Amino acid sequence: MSDKKVRVRFAPSPTGGLHLGGVRTVLFNYLFAKKHKGDFILRIEDTDQNRYVEGAESYILDCLQWCGLVPDESPVVGGRFAPYRQSERKSIYREYAERLVMQGHAYYAFDTPEELEQNRKEIPNFQYGQVYRKGLRNSLSLTEHEVDQLLDAQTPHVIRIKMPADERVSFNDMIRGHVSFETNQVDDKVLLKADGMPTYHLAVVVDDYLMKISHAFRGEEWLPSAPVHLLLWDYLGWKANMPQWAHLPLILKPDGHGKLSKRDGARLGFPVYAMNWFDAKTGELTPGFRELGFLPEAFLNLLATLGWNDGTDQEIFTLDELVDKFSLERVSKAGAKFDFEKAKWFNAEWIKKSEAGSLKSEVSKVLTDKGVIVTDDAYLVKVIDKVKDRCVLLPDFYQQAAYFFEQPKEYDVNSVKSKWTDAKTEFFNLLIDRVSGAETWDAAKLETTFKALAEEKAIKVGELLLPFRIMLVGGKFGPHVFDIAELLGKEKTIQRIEKALDLFNS
Ligand code: GLU
C-alpha cells in the first residue's frame, strides 16, 4: 500500500432505510480506516432530487450511531472538506463537466425527455451512445452555431460523457483482481443534469478526488459504472490520485439465488434493514434488526462474517478484534448467503457474552414497555445475569425475567395437577414453616432444607422440583429453581408457594 493517508468514505444516497448490505459496506470501510489509522468519511449523495426521501439521512446517521461506526467527517461533525452533502456542493461540479466538453470527452445533449421516450419505444435496446448519438440533438450532431443558439436561449440540456469507441479500460480491484470493460458496451451516461445537479457518476469522481479518498469500497452492483468512472478519472487528469477500489460481494437470499431484497425479508419473516424504516409516502413500515432485539455488537459481528473470515474457525469477534484482523484479501468474491437462524445465533452468543450491567438499559426498556415495574437496578442486573443465557433476542427477556418482578400471570397447573397429592401440599406447608424463621436466605441453604424435608417425607425430590418451579415461575422454564428463590427473597417465595397451593388444590 502507498504511504498516502488512508481516507475511505461511505457514500449513501438518502433514498430509504439502510439495507444490511449497506451497513456491511460501512463496517468494511470503518474497519479498514481504523486498521490503517485513517479517516472514515460519511458523504451524503443526494443529487437525485427525484429519489430523495425525507428522513432518510437522519436514519442513516442514527444507524451509524447505533452501530458505533461513527464517521470522522460528516455533514454533522463537518471536516476539512465540507460540505459533505452533495446537494450543497452543486456549484462545484459544472466546471468539471464543462472542462470535459472543452476537451471533447463530453457533449451537450438537448433531447427532451419525450423525445428520448419516443426513441426508446421505437428502437429496441435503444442506448444513447455510439450507434445513435449522431442522429440525436446534441453538440456532436448539431453545428456550433446551432449549439450556441440553443445555449443562449437557455434550452434545457444535459452534459453526457462521450464513450470512446473500441477501447478497453481496466483496473485492479482489491477483491476481484484485474477487471476490464469494453467501452463499446457502455452508453453515454449523463454527467450533469438539466437542473444543474451532477449525476452520481460525475459527483462521485469529483468528490473522491477533492476529498482525497484513498480507497473506495462499495457494493458489487456498482461495478458496471466503473468504466465511466475510470474514464472520468483519466480525462480529468487525476488518474494518479484514483482511489484503490474494492467491490464487495452481494448478500444473497438464503437459497443463494439472487440478491437479498427487502421483499425477501417480508416473505421469509426476517428484517433486512438495520433499523425500522417508516415510509411516510406509502405508510409502510419495514422492520429492522434493532427493533427486533439485536444487539449492535451482534449485528456487526454477523455482517462481518458475510463474505469475510479470518482464516480460522473463530466466529465471534468484538469490534476491536475485527479492526485488528480485518483484511480485504480475505473478503471473498462470491456472494454470501444470508441465514437468519445464524444471525440469531450471533445475537444469543452476544447476549451471553455481554456483562449483565451493560444490558441493563435495554432489558429495563423491554420490561417497562410491557408494564413491568423495575425499580431496583442492582436487582435487575442480578436477574439479567441469571437469565441471559436463555435469551436469543432482547424481547425474550420479558418471558425470561418478568416473574422476578411480578407474580406469574398464568400457571401451568395442568403439568402439576394430575400428580398432585395431599402429601405434597403438606410438604410445601412444612417447607414454609421451616424456612420462615431462617435468618439467612440463599440457594444452597434452601436446597439442603428442601431435600432433607423431602427425604423425611419419603417423597422423591424430582417430583417436587417441577411444582416448586411452577409455583415461582408459572411455567416449566427458567434457571435453577433454588437460584430463582434466592433472588426472589424469602417473603415472595413463601407468598408464591401459598398462592400456588390454593390453585393446585382447588
Ligand atoms: N451513492 C452510491 C450509493 O447510493 C454510492 C456508491 C459508491 O460508493 O460509489 O450506494
Short mmCIF file of C-alpha atoms and ligand atoms in Angstrom, two decimals:
data_model
loop_
_atom_site.label_atom_id
_atom_site.label_comp_id
_atom_site.label_asym_id
_atom_site.label_seq_id
_atom_site.Cartn_x
_atom_site.Cartn_y
_atom_site.Cartn_z
CA MET A 1 0.00 0.00 0.00
CA SER A 2 1.23 3.51 -0.75
CA ASP A 3 2.08 5.81 2.13
CA LYS A 4 -0.86 8.07 1.27
CA LYS A 5 -3.07 8.65 4.30
CA VAL A 6 -5.96 6.20 4.30
CA ARG A 7 -9.25 8.01 3.75
CA VAL A 8 -12.34 5.97 2.99
CA ARG A 9 -15.91 7.00 2.55
CA PHE A 10 -19.41 5.65 2.85
CA ALA A 11 -21.48 7.50 0.28
CA PRO A 12 -25.14 6.57 0.60
CA SER A 13 -27.98 8.14 -1.30
CA PRO A 14 -30.74 9.07 1.15
CA THR A 15 -33.47 7.13 -0.59
CA GLY A 16 -34.83 4.97 2.23
CA GLY A 17 -33.83 2.63 5.03
CA LEU A 18 -30.40 1.07 5.20
CA HIS A 19 -30.16 -2.49 3.93
CA LEU A 20 -27.85 -4.80 5.84
CA GLY A 21 -25.57 -4.81 2.79
CA GLY A 22 -25.21 -1.06 3.23
CA VAL A 23 -24.22 -1.43 6.85
CA ARG A 24 -21.69 -4.09 5.89
CA THR A 25 -20.19 -1.60 3.43
CA VAL A 26 -19.95 0.91 6.29
CA LEU A 27 -18.37 -1.71 8.50
CA PHE A 28 -15.71 -2.75 5.99
CA ASN A 29 -14.87 0.90 5.32
CA TYR A 30 -14.67 1.60 9.03
CA LEU A 31 -12.53 -1.45 9.80
CA PHE A 32 -10.11 -0.62 7.02
CA ALA A 33 -9.84 3.01 8.12
CA LYS A 34 -9.25 2.14 11.76
CA LYS A 35 -6.81 -0.61 10.96
CA HIS A 36 -4.68 1.81 8.95
CA LYS A 37 -5.15 4.73 11.34
CA GLY A 38 -7.04 6.55 8.63
CA ASP A 39 -10.22 8.59 8.35
CA PHE A 40 -13.73 7.36 7.77
CA ILE A 41 -15.93 9.84 5.97
CA LEU A 42 -19.68 9.96 5.51
CA ARG A 43 -20.75 11.73 2.34
CA ILE A 44 -24.43 12.06 1.52
CA GLU A 45 -25.03 11.61 -2.21
CA ASP A 46 -28.32 13.42 -2.57
CA THR A 47 -28.07 14.78 -6.09
CA ASP A 48 -31.02 12.81 -7.39
CA GLN A 49 -33.85 15.01 -6.19
CA ASN A 50 -36.46 12.60 -7.54
CA ARG A 51 -35.26 9.81 -5.31
CA TYR A 52 -34.64 11.95 -2.23
CA VAL A 53 -36.65 10.74 0.75
CA GLU A 54 -37.30 12.90 3.78
CA GLY A 55 -35.87 11.41 6.95
CA ALA A 56 -33.50 9.01 5.19
CA GLU A 57 -30.38 10.99 6.06
CA SER A 58 -31.14 11.19 9.77
CA TYR A 59 -32.00 7.50 9.66
CA ILE A 60 -28.52 6.76 8.25
CA LEU A 61 -26.89 8.89 10.94
CA ASP A 62 -28.89 7.17 13.71
CA CYS A 63 -27.98 3.85 12.26
CA LEU A 64 -24.24 4.56 12.30
CA GLN A 65 -24.63 5.83 15.85
CA TRP A 66 -26.44 2.68 16.94
CA CYS A 67 -23.73 0.51 15.39
CA GLY A 68 -20.97 2.60 16.90
CA LEU A 69 -19.44 3.26 13.47
CA VAL A 70 -19.15 6.99 13.87
CA PRO A 71 -17.55 8.91 10.99
CA ASP A 72 -14.59 11.23 11.49
CA GLU A 73 -16.01 13.65 8.92
CA SER A 74 -19.68 14.01 8.03
CA PRO A 75 -22.46 16.53 7.42
CA VAL A 76 -22.93 16.56 11.20
CA VAL A 77 -19.39 16.95 12.51
CA GLY A 78 -18.05 18.70 9.39
CA GLY A 79 -14.38 18.44 8.44
CA ARG A 80 -11.70 19.88 6.21
CA PHE A 81 -13.55 19.03 3.02
CA ALA A 82 -17.04 20.26 3.96
CA PRO A 83 -19.76 20.35 2.84
CA TYR A 84 -20.35 16.59 2.90
CA ARG A 85 -23.79 16.74 1.34
CA GLN A 86 -23.54 16.76 -2.45
CA SER A 87 -26.61 18.95 -2.91
CA GLU A 88 -24.69 21.66 -1.01
CA ARG A 89 -21.75 21.23 -3.39
CA LYS A 90 -23.83 21.78 -6.50
CA SER A 91 -21.77 24.76 -7.73
CA ILE A 92 -18.57 22.72 -7.73
CA TYR A 93 -19.42 20.20 -10.42
CA ARG A 94 -20.36 22.24 -13.52
CA GLU A 95 -16.78 23.42 -14.03
CA TYR A 96 -15.58 19.82 -14.40
CA ALA A 97 -18.37 18.86 -16.76
CA GLU A 98 -17.60 21.91 -18.92
CA ARG A 99 -13.94 21.03 -18.87
CA LEU A 100 -14.78 17.62 -20.29
CA VAL A 101 -16.88 19.24 -23.02
CA MET A 102 -13.98 21.54 -23.94
CA GLN A 103 -11.68 18.54 -24.15
CA GLY A 104 -14.10 16.68 -26.40
CA HIS A 105 -14.78 13.95 -23.84
CA ALA A 106 -18.33 15.11 -23.16
CA TYR A 107 -21.05 16.96 -25.03
CA TYR A 108 -24.28 18.89 -24.59
CA ALA A 109 -27.47 16.99 -25.30
CA PHE A 110 -30.73 18.86 -25.87
CA ASP A 111 -33.11 15.97 -26.38
CA THR A 112 -36.28 16.34 -24.36
CA PRO A 113 -37.43 13.51 -22.09
CA GLU A 114 -40.35 12.99 -24.52
CA GLU A 115 -38.02 12.62 -27.49
CA LEU A 116 -35.93 10.09 -25.62
CA GLU A 117 -39.02 8.20 -24.58
CA GLN A 118 -40.12 8.06 -28.20
CA ASN A 119 -36.73 6.62 -29.21
CA ARG A 120 -36.93 4.00 -26.53
CA LYS A 121 -40.33 2.98 -27.83
CA GLU A 122 -39.30 2.83 -31.45
CA ILE A 123 -35.81 1.40 -31.23
CA PRO A 124 -35.34 -1.93 -29.47
CA ASN A 125 -32.47 -1.75 -26.93
CA PHE A 126 -32.05 1.96 -27.56
CA GLN A 127 -28.91 3.37 -25.93
CA TYR A 128 -27.72 6.95 -26.03
CA GLY A 129 -24.24 6.18 -27.31
CA GLN A 130 -22.02 5.48 -30.23
CA VAL A 131 -24.63 3.98 -32.51
CA TYR A 132 -27.37 6.59 -32.17
CA ARG A 133 -25.77 9.73 -30.81
CA LYS A 134 -25.14 11.23 -34.23
CA GLY A 135 -28.85 11.17 -35.04
CA LEU A 136 -29.90 12.86 -31.81
CA ARG A 137 -29.94 16.51 -30.76
CA ASN A 138 -26.55 17.18 -29.25
CA SER A 139 -23.37 19.16 -29.74
CA LEU A 140 -21.88 16.29 -31.72
CA SER A 141 -24.66 16.28 -34.30
CA LEU A 142 -25.59 19.98 -34.43
CA THR A 143 -23.43 22.79 -35.82
CA GLU A 144 -21.52 25.04 -33.46
CA HIS A 145 -23.86 27.86 -34.35
CA GLU A 146 -26.97 25.80 -33.54
CA VAL A 147 -25.47 24.76 -30.23
CA ASP A 148 -24.62 28.35 -29.31
CA GLN A 149 -28.14 29.43 -30.14
CA LEU A 150 -29.66 26.70 -28.01
CA LEU A 151 -27.34 27.53 -25.13
CA ASP A 152 -28.03 31.27 -25.43
CA ALA A 153 -31.75 30.57 -25.38
CA GLN A 154 -31.15 28.57 -22.18
CA THR A 155 -32.60 25.46 -23.72
CA PRO A 156 -32.67 22.73 -21.10
CA HIS A 157 -29.80 20.35 -21.69
CA VAL A 158 -27.65 17.76 -20.03
CA ILE A 159 -23.96 17.00 -20.40
CA ARG A 160 -23.11 13.45 -21.39
CA ILE A 161 -19.81 11.62 -21.41
CA LYS A 162 -18.68 10.62 -24.91
CA MET A 163 -17.76 6.99 -24.54
CA PRO A 164 -14.80 6.26 -26.81
CA ALA A 165 -15.13 3.55 -29.43
CA ASP A 166 -13.25 0.26 -29.29
CA GLU A 167 -11.32 0.83 -26.12
CA ARG A 168 -10.73 -1.42 -23.21
CA VAL A 169 -10.48 0.12 -19.75
CA SER A 170 -9.36 -1.79 -16.72
CA PHE A 171 -8.39 -1.54 -13.10
CA ASN A 172 -7.22 -3.74 -10.27
CA ASP A 173 -9.97 -4.48 -7.80
CA MET A 174 -8.68 -5.25 -4.29
CA ILE A 175 -11.07 -8.20 -4.08
CA ARG A 176 -11.56 -9.25 -7.68
CA GLY A 177 -8.15 -8.58 -9.17
CA HIS A 178 -7.92 -7.43 -12.78
CA VAL A 179 -11.27 -6.24 -14.15
CA SER A 180 -11.74 -4.84 -17.65
CA PHE A 181 -14.56 -3.44 -19.76
CA GLU A 182 -15.20 -2.76 -23.44
CA THR A 183 -16.16 0.87 -23.91
CA ASN A 184 -18.47 -0.09 -26.78
CA GLN A 185 -20.77 -1.79 -24.29
CA VAL A 186 -21.37 1.35 -22.26
CA ASP A 187 -23.79 4.17 -23.09
CA ASP A 188 -23.06 7.90 -22.84
CA LYS A 189 -24.08 8.46 -19.25
CA VAL A 190 -25.41 11.84 -18.20
CA LEU A 191 -22.86 13.70 -16.07
CA LEU A 192 -24.69 16.95 -15.43
CA LYS A 193 -28.46 17.11 -15.41
CA ALA A 194 -30.74 19.82 -16.77
CA ASP A 195 -31.29 21.16 -13.24
CA GLY A 196 -27.54 21.73 -12.90
CA MET A 197 -27.10 18.87 -10.49
CA PRO A 198 -24.38 16.35 -11.25
CA THR A 199 -25.33 12.72 -11.58
CA TYR A 200 -23.77 10.15 -9.31
CA HIS A 201 -21.10 9.37 -11.94
CA LEU A 202 -19.65 12.86 -12.05
CA ALA A 203 -20.16 13.69 -8.38
CA VAL A 204 -18.56 10.51 -7.08
CA VAL A 205 -15.40 11.06 -9.09
CA VAL A 206 -15.11 14.77 -8.35
CA ASP A 207 -15.72 14.28 -4.65
CA ASP A 208 -13.49 11.26 -4.24
CA TYR A 209 -10.78 13.40 -5.83
CA LEU A 210 -11.44 16.61 -3.89
CA MET A 211 -11.87 14.78 -0.61
CA LYS A 212 -8.59 12.91 -1.15
CA ILE A 213 -10.22 9.49 -0.85
CA SER A 214 -7.54 6.79 -0.92
CA HIS A 215 -9.77 3.69 -1.09
CA ALA A 216 -13.35 3.30 -2.27
CA PHE A 217 -15.27 0.22 -1.21
CA ARG A 218 -18.78 -0.21 -2.48
CA GLY A 219 -21.27 -2.91 -3.38
CA GLU A 220 -20.78 -5.13 -6.40
CA GLU A 221 -23.83 -3.53 -8.03
CA TRP A 222 -21.62 -0.51 -8.82
CA LEU A 223 -19.17 -2.50 -10.91
CA PRO A 224 -20.97 -1.70 -14.23
CA SER A 225 -20.40 2.02 -13.50
CA ALA A 226 -16.66 1.52 -13.11
CA PRO A 227 -15.73 2.10 -16.80
CA VAL A 228 -17.41 5.51 -16.78
CA HIS A 229 -15.62 6.46 -13.58
CA LEU A 230 -12.28 5.16 -14.84
CA LEU A 231 -12.55 7.34 -17.94
CA LEU A 232 -13.52 10.38 -15.88
CA TRP A 233 -10.50 9.93 -13.60
CA ASP A 234 -8.39 9.74 -16.69
CA TYR A 235 -9.97 12.61 -18.65
CA LEU A 236 -9.90 14.96 -15.69
CA GLY A 237 -6.18 14.26 -15.34
CA TRP A 238 -6.45 12.71 -11.92
CA LYS A 239 -5.55 9.10 -12.69
CA ALA A 240 -2.56 9.10 -10.35
CA ASN A 241 -4.89 10.05 -7.48
CA MET A 242 -7.56 7.48 -8.19
CA PRO A 243 -8.56 5.58 -5.04
CA GLN A 244 -7.99 1.86 -4.92
CA TRP A 245 -11.33 0.21 -5.43
CA ALA A 246 -12.94 -2.86 -3.99
CA HIS A 247 -16.40 -4.06 -4.97
CA LEU A 248 -17.91 -6.01 -2.10
CA PRO A 249 -19.77 -9.26 -2.79
CA LEU A 250 -23.54 -9.29 -2.69
CA ILE A 251 -25.52 -10.57 0.25
CA LEU A 252 -27.68 -13.30 -1.22
CA LYS A 253 -31.10 -14.73 -0.44
CA PRO A 254 -30.97 -17.73 1.93
CA ASP A 255 -31.23 -20.12 -1.04
CA GLY A 256 -28.33 -18.36 -2.76
CA HIS A 257 -30.43 -17.29 -5.74
CA GLY A 258 -30.02 -13.58 -6.22
CA LYS A 259 -29.54 -10.52 -4.08
CA LEU A 260 -31.34 -10.40 -0.74
CA SER A 261 -34.08 -7.82 -1.08
CA LYS A 262 -36.49 -6.05 1.21
CA ARG A 263 -39.23 -8.22 -0.24
CA ASP A 264 -37.38 -11.42 0.71
CA GLY A 265 -37.37 -10.22 4.30
CA ALA A 266 -41.13 -9.69 4.25
CA ARG A 267 -41.67 -13.03 2.52
CA LEU A 268 -39.45 -15.05 4.84
CA GLY A 269 -40.19 -13.14 8.03
CA PHE A 270 -36.90 -11.54 8.97
CA PRO A 271 -35.55 -8.00 8.84
CA VAL A 272 -33.34 -6.80 6.02
CA TYR A 273 -32.92 -3.23 7.28
CA ALA A 274 -30.71 -2.21 10.18
CA MET A 275 -33.48 -0.33 11.99
CA ASN A 276 -37.21 0.11 11.45
CA TRP A 277 -37.89 2.26 8.43
CA PHE A 278 -41.18 4.01 8.04
CA ASP A 279 -42.03 5.23 4.58
CA ALA A 280 -44.27 8.24 5.07
CA LYS A 281 -45.44 8.14 1.45
CA THR A 282 -46.68 4.58 1.41
CA GLY A 283 -47.27 4.22 5.15
CA GLU A 284 -45.21 1.03 5.01
CA LEU A 285 -43.07 0.00 7.95
CA THR A 286 -40.05 -2.13 7.14
CA PRO A 287 -38.77 -3.88 10.25
CA GLY A 288 -35.20 -3.53 11.46
CA PHE A 289 -32.72 -5.69 13.34
CA ARG A 290 -32.53 -3.16 16.17
CA GLU A 291 -36.23 -3.20 16.97
CA LEU A 292 -36.39 -6.97 16.70
CA GLY A 293 -33.95 -7.11 19.59
CA PHE A 294 -30.49 -7.45 18.09
CA LEU A 295 -27.50 -6.02 19.92
CA PRO A 296 -25.39 -3.76 17.70
CA GLU A 297 -22.31 -5.86 18.55
CA ALA A 298 -24.06 -8.98 17.27
CA PHE A 299 -25.36 -7.21 14.19
CA LEU A 300 -21.86 -6.04 13.26
CA ASN A 301 -20.38 -9.42 14.05
CA LEU A 302 -22.81 -11.21 11.77
CA LEU A 303 -22.30 -8.67 8.99
CA ALA A 304 -18.52 -9.04 9.22
CA THR A 305 -18.82 -12.75 8.57
CA LEU A 306 -20.96 -12.26 5.47
CA GLY A 307 -18.18 -12.57 2.93
CA TRP A 308 -15.20 -12.38 5.27
CA ASN A 309 -13.41 -14.72 7.68
CA ASP A 310 -10.07 -14.51 9.39
CA GLY A 311 -8.92 -17.91 8.12
CA THR A 312 -9.67 -19.69 11.42
CA ASP A 313 -12.85 -21.12 12.94
CA GLN A 314 -13.40 -18.04 15.06
CA GLU A 315 -16.86 -16.59 14.58
CA ILE A 316 -17.37 -14.24 17.48
CA PHE A 317 -15.40 -11.02 17.16
CA THR A 318 -15.52 -7.75 19.05
CA LEU A 319 -15.20 -4.58 17.00
CA ASP A 320 -11.61 -4.17 18.24
CA GLU A 321 -10.77 -7.69 17.15
CA LEU A 322 -12.31 -7.02 13.77
CA VAL A 323 -10.23 -3.86 13.38
CA ASP A 324 -7.19 -5.91 14.23
CA LYS A 325 -7.92 -8.90 11.99
CA PHE A 326 -9.79 -7.44 9.04
CA SER A 327 -8.18 -7.54 5.62
CA LEU A 328 -9.70 -7.18 2.17
CA GLU A 329 -7.60 -10.09 0.94
CA ARG A 330 -9.85 -12.33 2.99
CA VAL A 331 -13.10 -10.93 1.58
CA SER A 332 -14.48 -13.42 -0.89
CA LYS A 333 -15.54 -12.60 -4.43
CA ALA A 334 -18.57 -14.83 -4.19
CA GLY A 335 -21.85 -13.62 -2.75
CA ALA A 336 -22.63 -14.54 0.85
CA LYS A 337 -25.89 -16.31 1.67
CA PHE A 338 -27.88 -14.74 4.47
CA ASP A 339 -29.04 -17.16 7.16
CA PHE A 340 -31.43 -15.70 9.72
CA GLU A 341 -31.04 -18.62 12.13
CA LYS A 342 -27.31 -17.98 12.14
CA ALA A 343 -27.96 -14.28 12.67
CA LYS A 344 -29.99 -15.14 15.78
CA TRP A 345 -27.22 -17.43 16.96
CA PHE A 346 -24.83 -14.48 16.85
CA ASN A 347 -27.23 -12.45 18.94
CA ALA A 348 -27.68 -15.19 21.53
CA GLU A 349 -23.90 -15.53 21.79
CA TRP A 350 -23.53 -11.81 22.26
CA ILE A 351 -26.23 -11.64 24.91
CA LYS A 352 -24.46 -14.46 26.75
CA LYS A 353 -21.10 -12.81 26.40
CA SER A 354 -22.25 -9.35 27.48
CA GLU A 355 -21.84 -8.19 31.07
CA ALA A 356 -25.26 -8.13 32.73
CA GLY A 357 -24.70 -4.48 33.63
CA SER A 358 -24.25 -3.49 30.02
CA LEU A 359 -27.65 -4.95 29.11
CA LYS A 360 -29.43 -3.11 31.92
CA SER A 361 -30.99 -0.26 29.98
CA GLU A 362 -32.08 -2.45 27.05
CA VAL A 363 -33.67 -5.04 29.31
CA SER A 364 -35.26 -2.42 31.53
CA LYS A 365 -36.89 -0.99 28.40
CA VAL A 366 -38.16 -4.40 27.29
CA LEU A 367 -39.72 -4.94 30.72
CA THR A 368 -41.17 -1.48 31.31
CA ASP A 369 -42.64 -1.40 27.78
CA LYS A 370 -44.62 -4.45 28.85
CA GLY A 371 -45.77 -2.76 32.04
CA VAL A 372 -43.35 -4.48 34.42
CA ILE A 373 -42.23 -2.16 37.19
CA VAL A 374 -38.47 -2.14 37.62
CA THR A 375 -37.18 -0.02 40.48
CA ASP A 376 -34.02 -1.65 41.74
CA ASP A 377 -31.13 -1.56 39.27
CA ALA A 378 -28.89 -3.87 41.28
CA TYR A 379 -31.67 -6.46 41.42
CA LEU A 380 -32.26 -6.10 37.68
CA VAL A 381 -28.58 -6.79 36.98
CA LYS A 382 -28.70 -9.95 39.12
CA VAL A 383 -31.77 -11.13 37.26
CA ILE A 384 -30.18 -10.45 33.88
CA ASP A 385 -27.13 -12.37 34.93
CA LYS A 386 -29.27 -15.39 35.78
CA VAL A 387 -31.37 -15.48 32.62
CA LYS A 388 -29.28 -14.02 29.81
CA ASP A 389 -28.07 -17.41 28.61
CA ARG A 390 -31.69 -18.22 27.76
CA CYS A 391 -32.39 -15.21 25.57
CA VAL A 392 -31.88 -15.07 21.83
CA LEU A 393 -33.43 -11.67 21.15
CA LEU A 394 -33.81 -8.84 23.64
CA PRO A 395 -37.62 -9.16 23.93
CA ASP A 396 -37.05 -12.71 25.22
CA PHE A 397 -36.07 -11.05 28.49
CA TYR A 398 -39.75 -10.37 29.09
CA GLN A 399 -40.65 -14.02 29.20
CA GLN A 400 -37.45 -15.00 30.97
CA ALA A 401 -37.34 -12.24 33.59
CA ALA A 402 -40.79 -10.74 34.23
CA TYR A 403 -41.62 -13.26 37.00
CA PHE A 404 -38.75 -11.90 39.05
CA PHE A 405 -40.63 -8.60 39.29
CA GLU A 406 -44.27 -9.64 39.44
CA GLN A 407 -46.31 -12.72 40.23
CA PRO A 408 -46.71 -15.05 37.28
CA LYS A 409 -49.80 -14.10 35.27
CA GLU A 410 -50.53 -17.70 34.39
CA TYR A 411 -49.68 -21.02 35.98
CA ASP A 412 -49.14 -24.24 34.12
CA VAL A 413 -51.41 -26.03 36.61
CA ASN A 414 -52.04 -28.93 34.23
CA SER A 415 -48.46 -30.06 34.46
CA VAL A 416 -48.83 -30.47 38.21
CA LYS A 417 -52.41 -31.41 38.97
CA SER A 418 -52.55 -35.00 37.76
CA LYS A 419 -49.72 -35.95 40.10
CA TRP A 420 -50.69 -33.68 42.95
CA THR A 421 -51.21 -35.29 46.36
CA ASP A 422 -52.06 -34.18 49.87
CA ALA A 423 -48.58 -35.28 50.88
CA LYS A 424 -47.16 -32.70 48.53
CA THR A 425 -49.38 -29.99 49.96
CA GLU A 426 -48.15 -30.98 53.38
CA PHE A 427 -44.57 -30.91 52.15
CA PHE A 428 -44.81 -27.33 50.96
CA ASN A 429 -46.62 -26.19 54.09
CA LEU A 430 -43.87 -27.70 56.18
CA LEU A 431 -41.28 -26.12 53.94
CA ILE A 432 -42.83 -22.73 54.65
CA ASP A 433 -42.67 -23.45 58.39
CA ARG A 434 -39.04 -24.47 58.19
CA VAL A 435 -37.84 -21.53 56.22
CA SER A 436 -39.99 -18.79 57.73
CA GLY A 437 -37.76 -18.28 60.68
CA ALA A 438 -34.47 -18.65 58.76
CA GLU A 439 -32.09 -15.75 59.13
CA THR A 440 -30.07 -16.37 56.06
CA TRP A 441 -31.66 -16.97 52.69
CA ASP A 442 -29.62 -18.44 49.93
CA ALA A 443 -29.99 -21.06 47.23
CA ALA A 444 -27.67 -23.63 48.78
CA LYS A 445 -29.26 -23.50 52.20
CA LEU A 446 -32.76 -23.68 50.79
CA GLU A 447 -31.82 -26.64 48.62
CA THR A 448 -30.45 -28.52 51.63
CA THR A 449 -33.59 -27.83 53.66
CA PHE A 450 -35.81 -28.80 50.71
CA LYS A 451 -34.04 -32.08 50.09
CA ALA A 452 -33.85 -33.04 53.76
CA LEU A 453 -37.58 -32.47 54.13
CA ALA A 454 -38.32 -34.50 51.00
CA GLU A 455 -36.33 -37.38 52.40
CA GLU A 456 -38.10 -37.13 55.74
CA LYS A 457 -41.44 -37.25 53.98
CA ALA A 458 -40.29 -40.00 51.61
CA ILE A 459 -41.20 -38.03 48.51
CA LYS A 460 -38.85 -38.07 45.54
CA VAL A 461 -37.16 -34.68 45.14
CA GLY A 462 -37.72 -34.95 41.41
CA GLU A 463 -41.48 -34.92 41.98
CA LEU A 464 -41.30 -31.74 43.98
CA LEU A 465 -38.99 -29.65 41.86
CA LEU A 466 -41.38 -29.11 38.96
CA PRO A 467 -44.27 -27.99 41.17
CA PHE A 468 -41.88 -25.70 43.03
CA ARG A 469 -40.74 -24.17 39.74
CA ILE A 470 -44.29 -23.64 38.57
CA MET A 471 -45.12 -22.00 41.91
CA LEU A 472 -42.34 -19.47 41.43
CA VAL A 473 -42.22 -19.02 37.67
CA GLY A 474 -45.63 -20.05 36.41
CA GLY A 475 -44.17 -22.40 33.78
CA LYS A 476 -41.57 -25.01 33.01
CA PHE A 477 -38.65 -22.75 32.30
CA GLY A 478 -36.00 -20.59 33.89
CA PRO A 479 -32.69 -21.14 35.67
CA HIS A 480 -32.00 -23.37 38.67
CA VAL A 481 -35.12 -23.15 40.83
CA PHE A 482 -33.25 -22.52 44.09
CA ASP A 483 -31.41 -19.64 42.45
CA ILE A 484 -34.78 -18.20 41.48
CA ALA A 485 -35.97 -18.49 45.05
CA GLU A 486 -32.80 -16.86 46.36
CA LEU A 487 -33.28 -13.87 44.09
CA LEU A 488 -36.99 -13.56 44.82
CA GLY A 489 -36.26 -13.48 48.52
CA LYS A 490 -37.90 -15.30 51.35
CA GLU A 491 -41.14 -13.39 51.57
CA LYS A 492 -42.03 -13.55 47.92
CA THR A 493 -41.08 -17.22 47.72
CA ILE A 494 -43.42 -18.03 50.59
CA GLN A 495 -46.22 -15.92 49.14
CA ARG A 496 -45.92 -17.65 45.80
CA ILE A 497 -45.95 -21.11 47.35
CA GLU A 498 -49.10 -20.20 49.26
CA LYS A 499 -50.86 -18.77 46.25
CA ALA A 500 -49.99 -21.76 44.09
CA LEU A 501 -51.09 -24.27 46.76
CA ASP A 502 -54.55 -22.71 46.59
CA LEU A 503 -54.55 -23.15 42.83
CA PHE A 504 -53.26 -26.71 42.88
CA ASN A 505 -55.79 -27.73 45.50
CA SER A 506 -58.81 -26.03 44.05
N1 GLU B 1 -24.33 6.82 -3.80
C1 GLU B 1 -23.98 5.46 -4.07
C2 GLU B 1 -24.95 4.59 -3.29
O1 GLU B 1 -26.01 5.03 -3.03
C3 GLU B 1 -22.55 5.24 -3.65
C4 GLU B 1 -21.78 4.25 -4.43
C5 GLU B 1 -20.29 4.44 -4.15
O2 GLU B 1 -19.89 4.20 -3.01
O3 GLU B 1 -19.58 4.86 -5.04
O4 GLU B 1 -24.71 3.48 -2.92
#
